[in-house]
mmCIF file with all atom_site columns, C-alpha atoms in Angstrom:
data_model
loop_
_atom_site.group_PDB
_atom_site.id
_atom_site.type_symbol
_atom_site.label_atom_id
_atom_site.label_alt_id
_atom_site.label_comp_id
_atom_site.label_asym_id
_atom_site.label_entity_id
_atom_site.label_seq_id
_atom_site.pdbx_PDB_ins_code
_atom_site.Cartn_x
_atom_site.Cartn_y
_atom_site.Cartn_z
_atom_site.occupancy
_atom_site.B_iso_or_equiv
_atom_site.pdbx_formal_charge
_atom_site.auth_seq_id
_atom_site.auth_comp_id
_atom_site.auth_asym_id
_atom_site.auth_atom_id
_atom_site.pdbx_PDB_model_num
ATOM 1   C CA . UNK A 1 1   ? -5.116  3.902  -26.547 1.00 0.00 ? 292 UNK A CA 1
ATOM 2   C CA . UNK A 1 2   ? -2.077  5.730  -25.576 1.00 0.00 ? 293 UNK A CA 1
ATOM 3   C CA . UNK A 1 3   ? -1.506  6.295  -21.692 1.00 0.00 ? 294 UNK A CA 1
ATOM 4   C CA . UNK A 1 4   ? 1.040   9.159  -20.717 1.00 0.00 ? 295 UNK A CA 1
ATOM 5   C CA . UNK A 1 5   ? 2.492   8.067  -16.842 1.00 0.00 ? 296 UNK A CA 1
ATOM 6   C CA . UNK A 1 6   ? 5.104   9.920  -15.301 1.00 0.00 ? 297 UNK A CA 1
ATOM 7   C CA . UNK A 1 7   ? 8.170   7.950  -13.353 1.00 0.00 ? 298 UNK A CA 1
ATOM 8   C CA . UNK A 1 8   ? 9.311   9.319  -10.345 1.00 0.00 ? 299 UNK A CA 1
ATOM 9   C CA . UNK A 1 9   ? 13.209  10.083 -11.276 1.00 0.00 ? 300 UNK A CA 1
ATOM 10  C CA . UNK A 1 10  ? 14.149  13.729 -10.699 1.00 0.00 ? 301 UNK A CA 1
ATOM 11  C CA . UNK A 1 11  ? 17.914  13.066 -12.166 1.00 0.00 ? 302 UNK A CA 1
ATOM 12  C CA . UNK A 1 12  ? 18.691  16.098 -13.927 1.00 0.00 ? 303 UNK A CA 1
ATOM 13  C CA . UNK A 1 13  ? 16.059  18.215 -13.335 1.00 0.00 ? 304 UNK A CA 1
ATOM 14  C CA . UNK A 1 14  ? 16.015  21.695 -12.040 1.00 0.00 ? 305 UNK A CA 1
ATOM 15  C CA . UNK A 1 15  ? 13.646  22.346 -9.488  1.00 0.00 ? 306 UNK A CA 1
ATOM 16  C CA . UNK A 1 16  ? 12.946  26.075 -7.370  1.00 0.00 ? 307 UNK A CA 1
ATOM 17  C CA . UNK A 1 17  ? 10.878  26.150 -4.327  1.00 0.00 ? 308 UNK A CA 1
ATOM 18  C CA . UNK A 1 18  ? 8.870   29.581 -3.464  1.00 0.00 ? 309 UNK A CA 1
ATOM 19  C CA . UNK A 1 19  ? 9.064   29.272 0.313   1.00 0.00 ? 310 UNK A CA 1
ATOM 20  C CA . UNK A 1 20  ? 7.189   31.678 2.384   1.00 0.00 ? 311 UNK A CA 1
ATOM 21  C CA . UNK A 1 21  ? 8.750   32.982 5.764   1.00 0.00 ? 312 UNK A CA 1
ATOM 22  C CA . UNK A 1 22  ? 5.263   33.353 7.863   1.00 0.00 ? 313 UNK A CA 1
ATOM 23  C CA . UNK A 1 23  ? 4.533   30.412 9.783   1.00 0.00 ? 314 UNK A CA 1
ATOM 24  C CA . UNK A 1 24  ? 8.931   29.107 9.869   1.00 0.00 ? 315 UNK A CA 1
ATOM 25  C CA . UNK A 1 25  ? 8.547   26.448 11.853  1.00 0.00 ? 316 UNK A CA 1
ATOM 26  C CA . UNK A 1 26  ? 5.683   24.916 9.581   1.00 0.00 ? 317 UNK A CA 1
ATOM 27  C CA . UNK A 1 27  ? 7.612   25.994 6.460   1.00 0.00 ? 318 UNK A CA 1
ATOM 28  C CA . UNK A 1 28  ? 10.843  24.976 7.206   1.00 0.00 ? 319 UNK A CA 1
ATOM 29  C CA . UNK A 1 29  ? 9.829   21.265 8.328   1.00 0.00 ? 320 UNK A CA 1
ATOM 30  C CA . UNK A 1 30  ? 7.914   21.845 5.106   1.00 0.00 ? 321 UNK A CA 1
ATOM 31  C CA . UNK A 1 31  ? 11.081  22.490 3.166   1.00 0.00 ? 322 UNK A CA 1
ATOM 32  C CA . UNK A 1 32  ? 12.964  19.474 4.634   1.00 0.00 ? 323 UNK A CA 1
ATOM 33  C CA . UNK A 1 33  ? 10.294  16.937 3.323   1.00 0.00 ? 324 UNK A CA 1
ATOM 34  C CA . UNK A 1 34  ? 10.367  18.577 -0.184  1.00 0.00 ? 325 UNK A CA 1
ATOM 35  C CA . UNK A 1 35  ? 14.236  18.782 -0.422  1.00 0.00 ? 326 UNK A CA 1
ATOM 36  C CA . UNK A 1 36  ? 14.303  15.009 0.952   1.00 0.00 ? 327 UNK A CA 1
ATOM 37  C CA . UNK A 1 37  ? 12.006  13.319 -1.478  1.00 0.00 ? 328 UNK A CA 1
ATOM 38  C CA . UNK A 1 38  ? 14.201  15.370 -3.882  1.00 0.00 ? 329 UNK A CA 1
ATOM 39  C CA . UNK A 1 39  ? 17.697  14.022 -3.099  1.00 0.00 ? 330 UNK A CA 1
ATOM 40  C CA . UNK A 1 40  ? 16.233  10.331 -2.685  1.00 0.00 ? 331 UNK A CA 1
ATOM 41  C CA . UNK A 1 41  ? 14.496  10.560 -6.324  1.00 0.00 ? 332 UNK A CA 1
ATOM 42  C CA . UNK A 1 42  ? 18.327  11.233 -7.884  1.00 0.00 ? 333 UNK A CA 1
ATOM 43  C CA . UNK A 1 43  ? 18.076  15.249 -8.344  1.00 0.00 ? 334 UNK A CA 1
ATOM 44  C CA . UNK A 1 44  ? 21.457  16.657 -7.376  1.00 0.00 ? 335 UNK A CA 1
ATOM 45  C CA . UNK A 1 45  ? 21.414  19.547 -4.810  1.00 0.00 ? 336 UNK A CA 1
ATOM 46  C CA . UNK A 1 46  ? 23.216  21.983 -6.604  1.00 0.00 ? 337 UNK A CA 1
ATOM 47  C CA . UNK A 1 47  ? 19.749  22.049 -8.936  1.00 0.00 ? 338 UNK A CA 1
ATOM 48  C CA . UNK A 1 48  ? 17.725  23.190 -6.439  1.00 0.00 ? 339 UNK A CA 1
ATOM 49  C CA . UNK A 1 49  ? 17.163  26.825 -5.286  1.00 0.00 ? 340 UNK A CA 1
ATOM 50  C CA . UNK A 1 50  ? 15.424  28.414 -2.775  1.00 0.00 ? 341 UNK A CA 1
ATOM 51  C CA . UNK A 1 51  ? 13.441  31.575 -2.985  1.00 0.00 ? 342 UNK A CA 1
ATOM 52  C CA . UNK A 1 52  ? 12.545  33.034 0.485   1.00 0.00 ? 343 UNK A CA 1
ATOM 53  C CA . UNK A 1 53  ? 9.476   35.269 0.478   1.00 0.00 ? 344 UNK A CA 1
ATOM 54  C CA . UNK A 1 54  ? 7.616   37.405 3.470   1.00 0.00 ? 345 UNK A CA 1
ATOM 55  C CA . UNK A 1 55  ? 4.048   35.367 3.254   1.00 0.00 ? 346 UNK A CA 1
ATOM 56  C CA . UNK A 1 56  ? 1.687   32.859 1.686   1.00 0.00 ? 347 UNK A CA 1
ATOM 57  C CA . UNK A 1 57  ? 0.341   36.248 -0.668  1.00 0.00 ? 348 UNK A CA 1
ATOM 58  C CA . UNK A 1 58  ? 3.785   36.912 -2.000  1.00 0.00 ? 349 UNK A CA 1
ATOM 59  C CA . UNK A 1 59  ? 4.455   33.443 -2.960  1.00 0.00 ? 350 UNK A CA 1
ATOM 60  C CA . UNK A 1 60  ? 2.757   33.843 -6.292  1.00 0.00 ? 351 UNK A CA 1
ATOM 61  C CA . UNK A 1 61  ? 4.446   36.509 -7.712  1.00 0.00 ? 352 UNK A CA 1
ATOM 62  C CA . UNK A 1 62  ? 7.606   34.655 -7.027  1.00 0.00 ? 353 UNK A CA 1
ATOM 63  C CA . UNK A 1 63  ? 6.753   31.699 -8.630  1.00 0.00 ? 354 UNK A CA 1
ATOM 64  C CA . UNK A 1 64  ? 6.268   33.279 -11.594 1.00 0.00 ? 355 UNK A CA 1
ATOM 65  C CA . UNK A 1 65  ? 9.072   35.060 -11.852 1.00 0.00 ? 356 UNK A CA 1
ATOM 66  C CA . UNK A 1 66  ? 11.062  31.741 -11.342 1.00 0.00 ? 357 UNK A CA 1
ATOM 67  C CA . UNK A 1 67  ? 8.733   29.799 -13.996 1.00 0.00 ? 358 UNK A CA 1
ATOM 68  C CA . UNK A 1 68  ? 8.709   32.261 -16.482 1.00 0.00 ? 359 UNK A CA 1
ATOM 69  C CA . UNK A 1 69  ? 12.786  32.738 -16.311 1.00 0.00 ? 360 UNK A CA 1
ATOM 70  C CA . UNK A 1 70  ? 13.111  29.813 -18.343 1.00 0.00 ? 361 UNK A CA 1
ATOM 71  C CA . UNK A 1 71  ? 15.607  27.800 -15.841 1.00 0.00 ? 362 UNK A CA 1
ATOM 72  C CA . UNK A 1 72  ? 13.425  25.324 -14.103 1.00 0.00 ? 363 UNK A CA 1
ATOM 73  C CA . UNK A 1 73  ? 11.466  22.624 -14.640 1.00 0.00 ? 364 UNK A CA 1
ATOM 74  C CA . UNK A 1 74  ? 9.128   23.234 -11.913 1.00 0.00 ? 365 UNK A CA 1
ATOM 75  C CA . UNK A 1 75  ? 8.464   24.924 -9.215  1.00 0.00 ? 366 UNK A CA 1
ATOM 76  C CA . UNK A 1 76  ? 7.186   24.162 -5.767  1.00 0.00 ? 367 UNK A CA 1
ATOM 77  C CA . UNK A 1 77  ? 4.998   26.816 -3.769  1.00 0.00 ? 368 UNK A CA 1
ATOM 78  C CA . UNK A 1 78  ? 5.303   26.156 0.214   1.00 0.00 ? 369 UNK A CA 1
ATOM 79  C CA . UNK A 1 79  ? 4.021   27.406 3.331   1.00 0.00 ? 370 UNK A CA 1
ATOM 80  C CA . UNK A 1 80  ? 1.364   27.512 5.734   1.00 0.00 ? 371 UNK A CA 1
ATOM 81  C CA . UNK A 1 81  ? -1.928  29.511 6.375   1.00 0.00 ? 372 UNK A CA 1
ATOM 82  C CA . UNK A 1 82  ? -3.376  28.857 9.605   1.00 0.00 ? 373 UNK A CA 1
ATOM 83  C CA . UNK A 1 83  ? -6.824  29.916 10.686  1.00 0.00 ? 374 UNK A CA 1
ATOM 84  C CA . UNK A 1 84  ? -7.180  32.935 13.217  1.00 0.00 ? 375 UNK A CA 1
ATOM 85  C CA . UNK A 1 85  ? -10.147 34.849 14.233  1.00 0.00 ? 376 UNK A CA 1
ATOM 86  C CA . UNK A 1 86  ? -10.549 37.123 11.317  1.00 0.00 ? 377 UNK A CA 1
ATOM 87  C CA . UNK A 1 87  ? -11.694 36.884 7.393   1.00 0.00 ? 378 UNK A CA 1
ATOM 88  C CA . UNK A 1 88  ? -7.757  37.037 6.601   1.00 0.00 ? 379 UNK A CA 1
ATOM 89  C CA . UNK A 1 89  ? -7.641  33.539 6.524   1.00 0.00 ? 380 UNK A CA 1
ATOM 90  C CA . UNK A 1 90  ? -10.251 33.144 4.007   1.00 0.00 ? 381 UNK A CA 1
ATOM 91  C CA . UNK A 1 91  ? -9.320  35.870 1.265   1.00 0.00 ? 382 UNK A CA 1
ATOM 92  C CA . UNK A 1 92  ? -4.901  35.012 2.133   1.00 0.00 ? 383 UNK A CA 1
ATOM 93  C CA . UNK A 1 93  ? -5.650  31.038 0.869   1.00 0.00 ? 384 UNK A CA 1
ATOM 94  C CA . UNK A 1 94  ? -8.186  32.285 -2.171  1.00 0.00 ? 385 UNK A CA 1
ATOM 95  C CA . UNK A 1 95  ? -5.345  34.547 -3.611  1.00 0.00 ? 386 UNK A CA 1
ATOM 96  C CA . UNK A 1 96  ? -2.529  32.212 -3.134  1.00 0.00 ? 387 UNK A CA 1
ATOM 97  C CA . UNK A 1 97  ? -4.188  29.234 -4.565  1.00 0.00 ? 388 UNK A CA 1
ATOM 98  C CA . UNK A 1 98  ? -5.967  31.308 -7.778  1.00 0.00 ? 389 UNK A CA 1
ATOM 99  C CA . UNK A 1 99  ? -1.974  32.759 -7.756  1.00 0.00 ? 390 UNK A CA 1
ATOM 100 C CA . UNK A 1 100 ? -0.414  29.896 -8.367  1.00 0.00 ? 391 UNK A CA 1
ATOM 101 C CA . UNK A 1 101 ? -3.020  27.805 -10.323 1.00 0.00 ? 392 UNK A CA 1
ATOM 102 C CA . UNK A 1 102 ? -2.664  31.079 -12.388 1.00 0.00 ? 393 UNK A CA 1
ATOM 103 C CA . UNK A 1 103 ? 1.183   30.574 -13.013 1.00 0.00 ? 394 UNK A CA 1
ATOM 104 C CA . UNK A 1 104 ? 1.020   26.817 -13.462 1.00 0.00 ? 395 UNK A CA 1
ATOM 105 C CA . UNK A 1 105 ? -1.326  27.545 -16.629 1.00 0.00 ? 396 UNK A CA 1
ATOM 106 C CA . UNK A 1 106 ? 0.312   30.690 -17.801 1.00 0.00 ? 397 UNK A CA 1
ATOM 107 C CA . UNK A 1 107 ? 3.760   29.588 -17.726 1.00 0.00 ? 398 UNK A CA 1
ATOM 108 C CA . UNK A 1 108 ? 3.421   25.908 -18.819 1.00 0.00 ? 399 UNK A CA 1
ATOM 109 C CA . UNK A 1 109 ? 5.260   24.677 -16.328 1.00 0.00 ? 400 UNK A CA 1
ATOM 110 C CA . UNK A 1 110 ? 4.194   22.793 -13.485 1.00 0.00 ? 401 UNK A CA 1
ATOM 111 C CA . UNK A 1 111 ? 3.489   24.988 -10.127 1.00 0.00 ? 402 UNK A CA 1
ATOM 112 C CA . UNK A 1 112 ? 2.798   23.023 -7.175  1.00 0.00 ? 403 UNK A CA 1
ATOM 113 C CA . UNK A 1 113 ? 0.474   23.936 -4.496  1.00 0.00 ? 404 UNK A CA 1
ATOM 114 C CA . UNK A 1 114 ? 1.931   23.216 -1.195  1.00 0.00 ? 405 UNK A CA 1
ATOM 115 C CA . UNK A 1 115 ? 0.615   25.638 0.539   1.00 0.00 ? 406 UNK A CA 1
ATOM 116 C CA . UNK A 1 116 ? -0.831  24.194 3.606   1.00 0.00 ? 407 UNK A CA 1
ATOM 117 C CA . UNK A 1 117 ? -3.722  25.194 4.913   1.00 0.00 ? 408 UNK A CA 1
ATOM 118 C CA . UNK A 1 118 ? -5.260  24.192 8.923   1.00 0.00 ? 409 UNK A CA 1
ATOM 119 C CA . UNK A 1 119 ? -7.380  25.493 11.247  1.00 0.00 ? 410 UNK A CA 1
ATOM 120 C CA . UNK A 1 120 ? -4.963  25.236 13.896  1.00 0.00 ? 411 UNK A CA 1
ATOM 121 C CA . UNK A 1 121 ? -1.167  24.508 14.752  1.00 0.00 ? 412 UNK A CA 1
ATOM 122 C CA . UNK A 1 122 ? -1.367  20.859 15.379  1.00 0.00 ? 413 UNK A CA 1
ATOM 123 C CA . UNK A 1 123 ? -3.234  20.443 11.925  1.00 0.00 ? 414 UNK A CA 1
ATOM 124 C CA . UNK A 1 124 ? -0.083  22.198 10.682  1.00 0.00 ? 415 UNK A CA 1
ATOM 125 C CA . UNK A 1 125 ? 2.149   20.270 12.624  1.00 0.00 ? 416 UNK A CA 1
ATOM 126 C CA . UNK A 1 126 ? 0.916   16.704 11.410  1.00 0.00 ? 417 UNK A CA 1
ATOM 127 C CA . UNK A 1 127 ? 0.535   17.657 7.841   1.00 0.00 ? 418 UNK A CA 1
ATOM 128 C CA . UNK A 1 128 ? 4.837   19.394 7.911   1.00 0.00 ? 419 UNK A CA 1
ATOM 129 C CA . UNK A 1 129 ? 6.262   15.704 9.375   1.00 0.00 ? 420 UNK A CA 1
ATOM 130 C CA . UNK A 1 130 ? 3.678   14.761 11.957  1.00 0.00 ? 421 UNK A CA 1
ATOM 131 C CA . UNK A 1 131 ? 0.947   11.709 11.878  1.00 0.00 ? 422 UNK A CA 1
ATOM 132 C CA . UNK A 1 132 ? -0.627  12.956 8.682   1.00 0.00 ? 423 UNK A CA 1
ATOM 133 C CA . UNK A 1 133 ? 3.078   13.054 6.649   1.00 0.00 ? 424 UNK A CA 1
ATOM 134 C CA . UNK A 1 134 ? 4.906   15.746 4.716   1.00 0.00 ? 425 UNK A CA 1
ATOM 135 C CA . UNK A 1 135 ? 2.843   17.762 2.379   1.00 0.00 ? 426 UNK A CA 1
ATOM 136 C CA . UNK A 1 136 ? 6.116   19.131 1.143   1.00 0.00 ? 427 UNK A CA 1
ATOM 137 C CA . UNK A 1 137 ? 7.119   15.985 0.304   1.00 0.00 ? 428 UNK A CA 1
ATOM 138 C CA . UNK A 1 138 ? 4.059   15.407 -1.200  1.00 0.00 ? 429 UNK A CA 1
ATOM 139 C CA . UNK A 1 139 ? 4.135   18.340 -3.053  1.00 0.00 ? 430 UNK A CA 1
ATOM 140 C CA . UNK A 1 140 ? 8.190   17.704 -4.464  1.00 0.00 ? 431 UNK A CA 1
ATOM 141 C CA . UNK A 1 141 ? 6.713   14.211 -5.517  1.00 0.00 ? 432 UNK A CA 1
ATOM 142 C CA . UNK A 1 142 ? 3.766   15.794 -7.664  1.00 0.00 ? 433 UNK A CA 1
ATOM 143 C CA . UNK A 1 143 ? 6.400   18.053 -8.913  1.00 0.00 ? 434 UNK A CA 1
ATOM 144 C CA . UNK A 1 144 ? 8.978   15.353 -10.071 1.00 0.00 ? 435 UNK A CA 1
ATOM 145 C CA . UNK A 1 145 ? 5.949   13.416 -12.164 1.00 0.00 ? 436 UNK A CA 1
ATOM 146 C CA . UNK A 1 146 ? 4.393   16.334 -13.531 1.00 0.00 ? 437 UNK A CA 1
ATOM 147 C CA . UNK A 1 147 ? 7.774   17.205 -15.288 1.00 0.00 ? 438 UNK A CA 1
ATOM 148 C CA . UNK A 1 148 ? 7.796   14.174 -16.868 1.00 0.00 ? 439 UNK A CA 1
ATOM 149 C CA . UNK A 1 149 ? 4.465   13.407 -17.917 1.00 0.00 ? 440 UNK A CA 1
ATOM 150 C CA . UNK A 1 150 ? 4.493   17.189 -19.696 1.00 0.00 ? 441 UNK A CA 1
ATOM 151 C CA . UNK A 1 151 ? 7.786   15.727 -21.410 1.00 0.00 ? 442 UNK A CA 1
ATOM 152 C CA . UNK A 1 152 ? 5.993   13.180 -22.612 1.00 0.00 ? 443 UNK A CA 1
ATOM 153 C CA . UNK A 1 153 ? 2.935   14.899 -23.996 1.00 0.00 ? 444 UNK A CA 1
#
């Protein structure tokens, strides 16, 4: 039996992160764990861009204009949807997350969810840095093996 592993080495690559706007002070602690675990896996800055959009609903649309243009090897969705008191919550996090699971497939290349999702602002705040970790580092890790295990395939 053949077993296809990624490694973790992001030397090279070229890498685009969809970050939505709403929620900043999620999204940009967000956007400091995903650009970290970036630099310390070897990719060189200047091979990273940044695409700023209005919300979590725009990010898909974005992301697949960056996939489909052919210059990156993946691309990293981030932001945060936190719960209020109406059904926006609900039908914002089904679109964005059938969005991008939609581009991933389409496109062929990998499109990482890192859109975070709480029912509150501390929820957000431990999963951008706090007790829980970085889900945007989490999500630049996922991003850096899924390149190379599709290599490999």
């Amino acid at each position: 039996m053949r077993e296809i592993n990624g490694n973790l080495n992001a030397e090279g690559k070229k890498v685009c992160i969809v970050l939505s706007r709403f929620n900043d002070l999620i999204g940009s602690r967000l956007l400091e764990g995903a650009r970290d675990c970036l630099l310390r896996h070897g990719m060189d800055d200047q091979n990273l861009d940044l695409i700023r959009v209005p919300g979590a609903f725009e990010i898909p649309l974005a992301s697949e204009k960056a996939a489909s243009s052919g210059r990156y090897d993946a691309v990293i969705c981030l932001g945060a949807v936190i719960r209020g008191d109406t059904p926006h919550f609900e039908l914002v996090c089904a679109e964005v997350s059938r969005g991008i699971g939609r581009v991933s497939v389409s496109s062929g290349v990998p499109v990482i969810f890192g859109v975070i999702t709480t029912d509150n602002m501390d929820q957000a705040i431990d999963r951008s840095g706090g007790k829980v970790g970085n889900k945007g580092w989490d999500a630049a890790l996922a991003a850096i093996e899924m390149t190379s295990v599709l290599a490999a395939v």
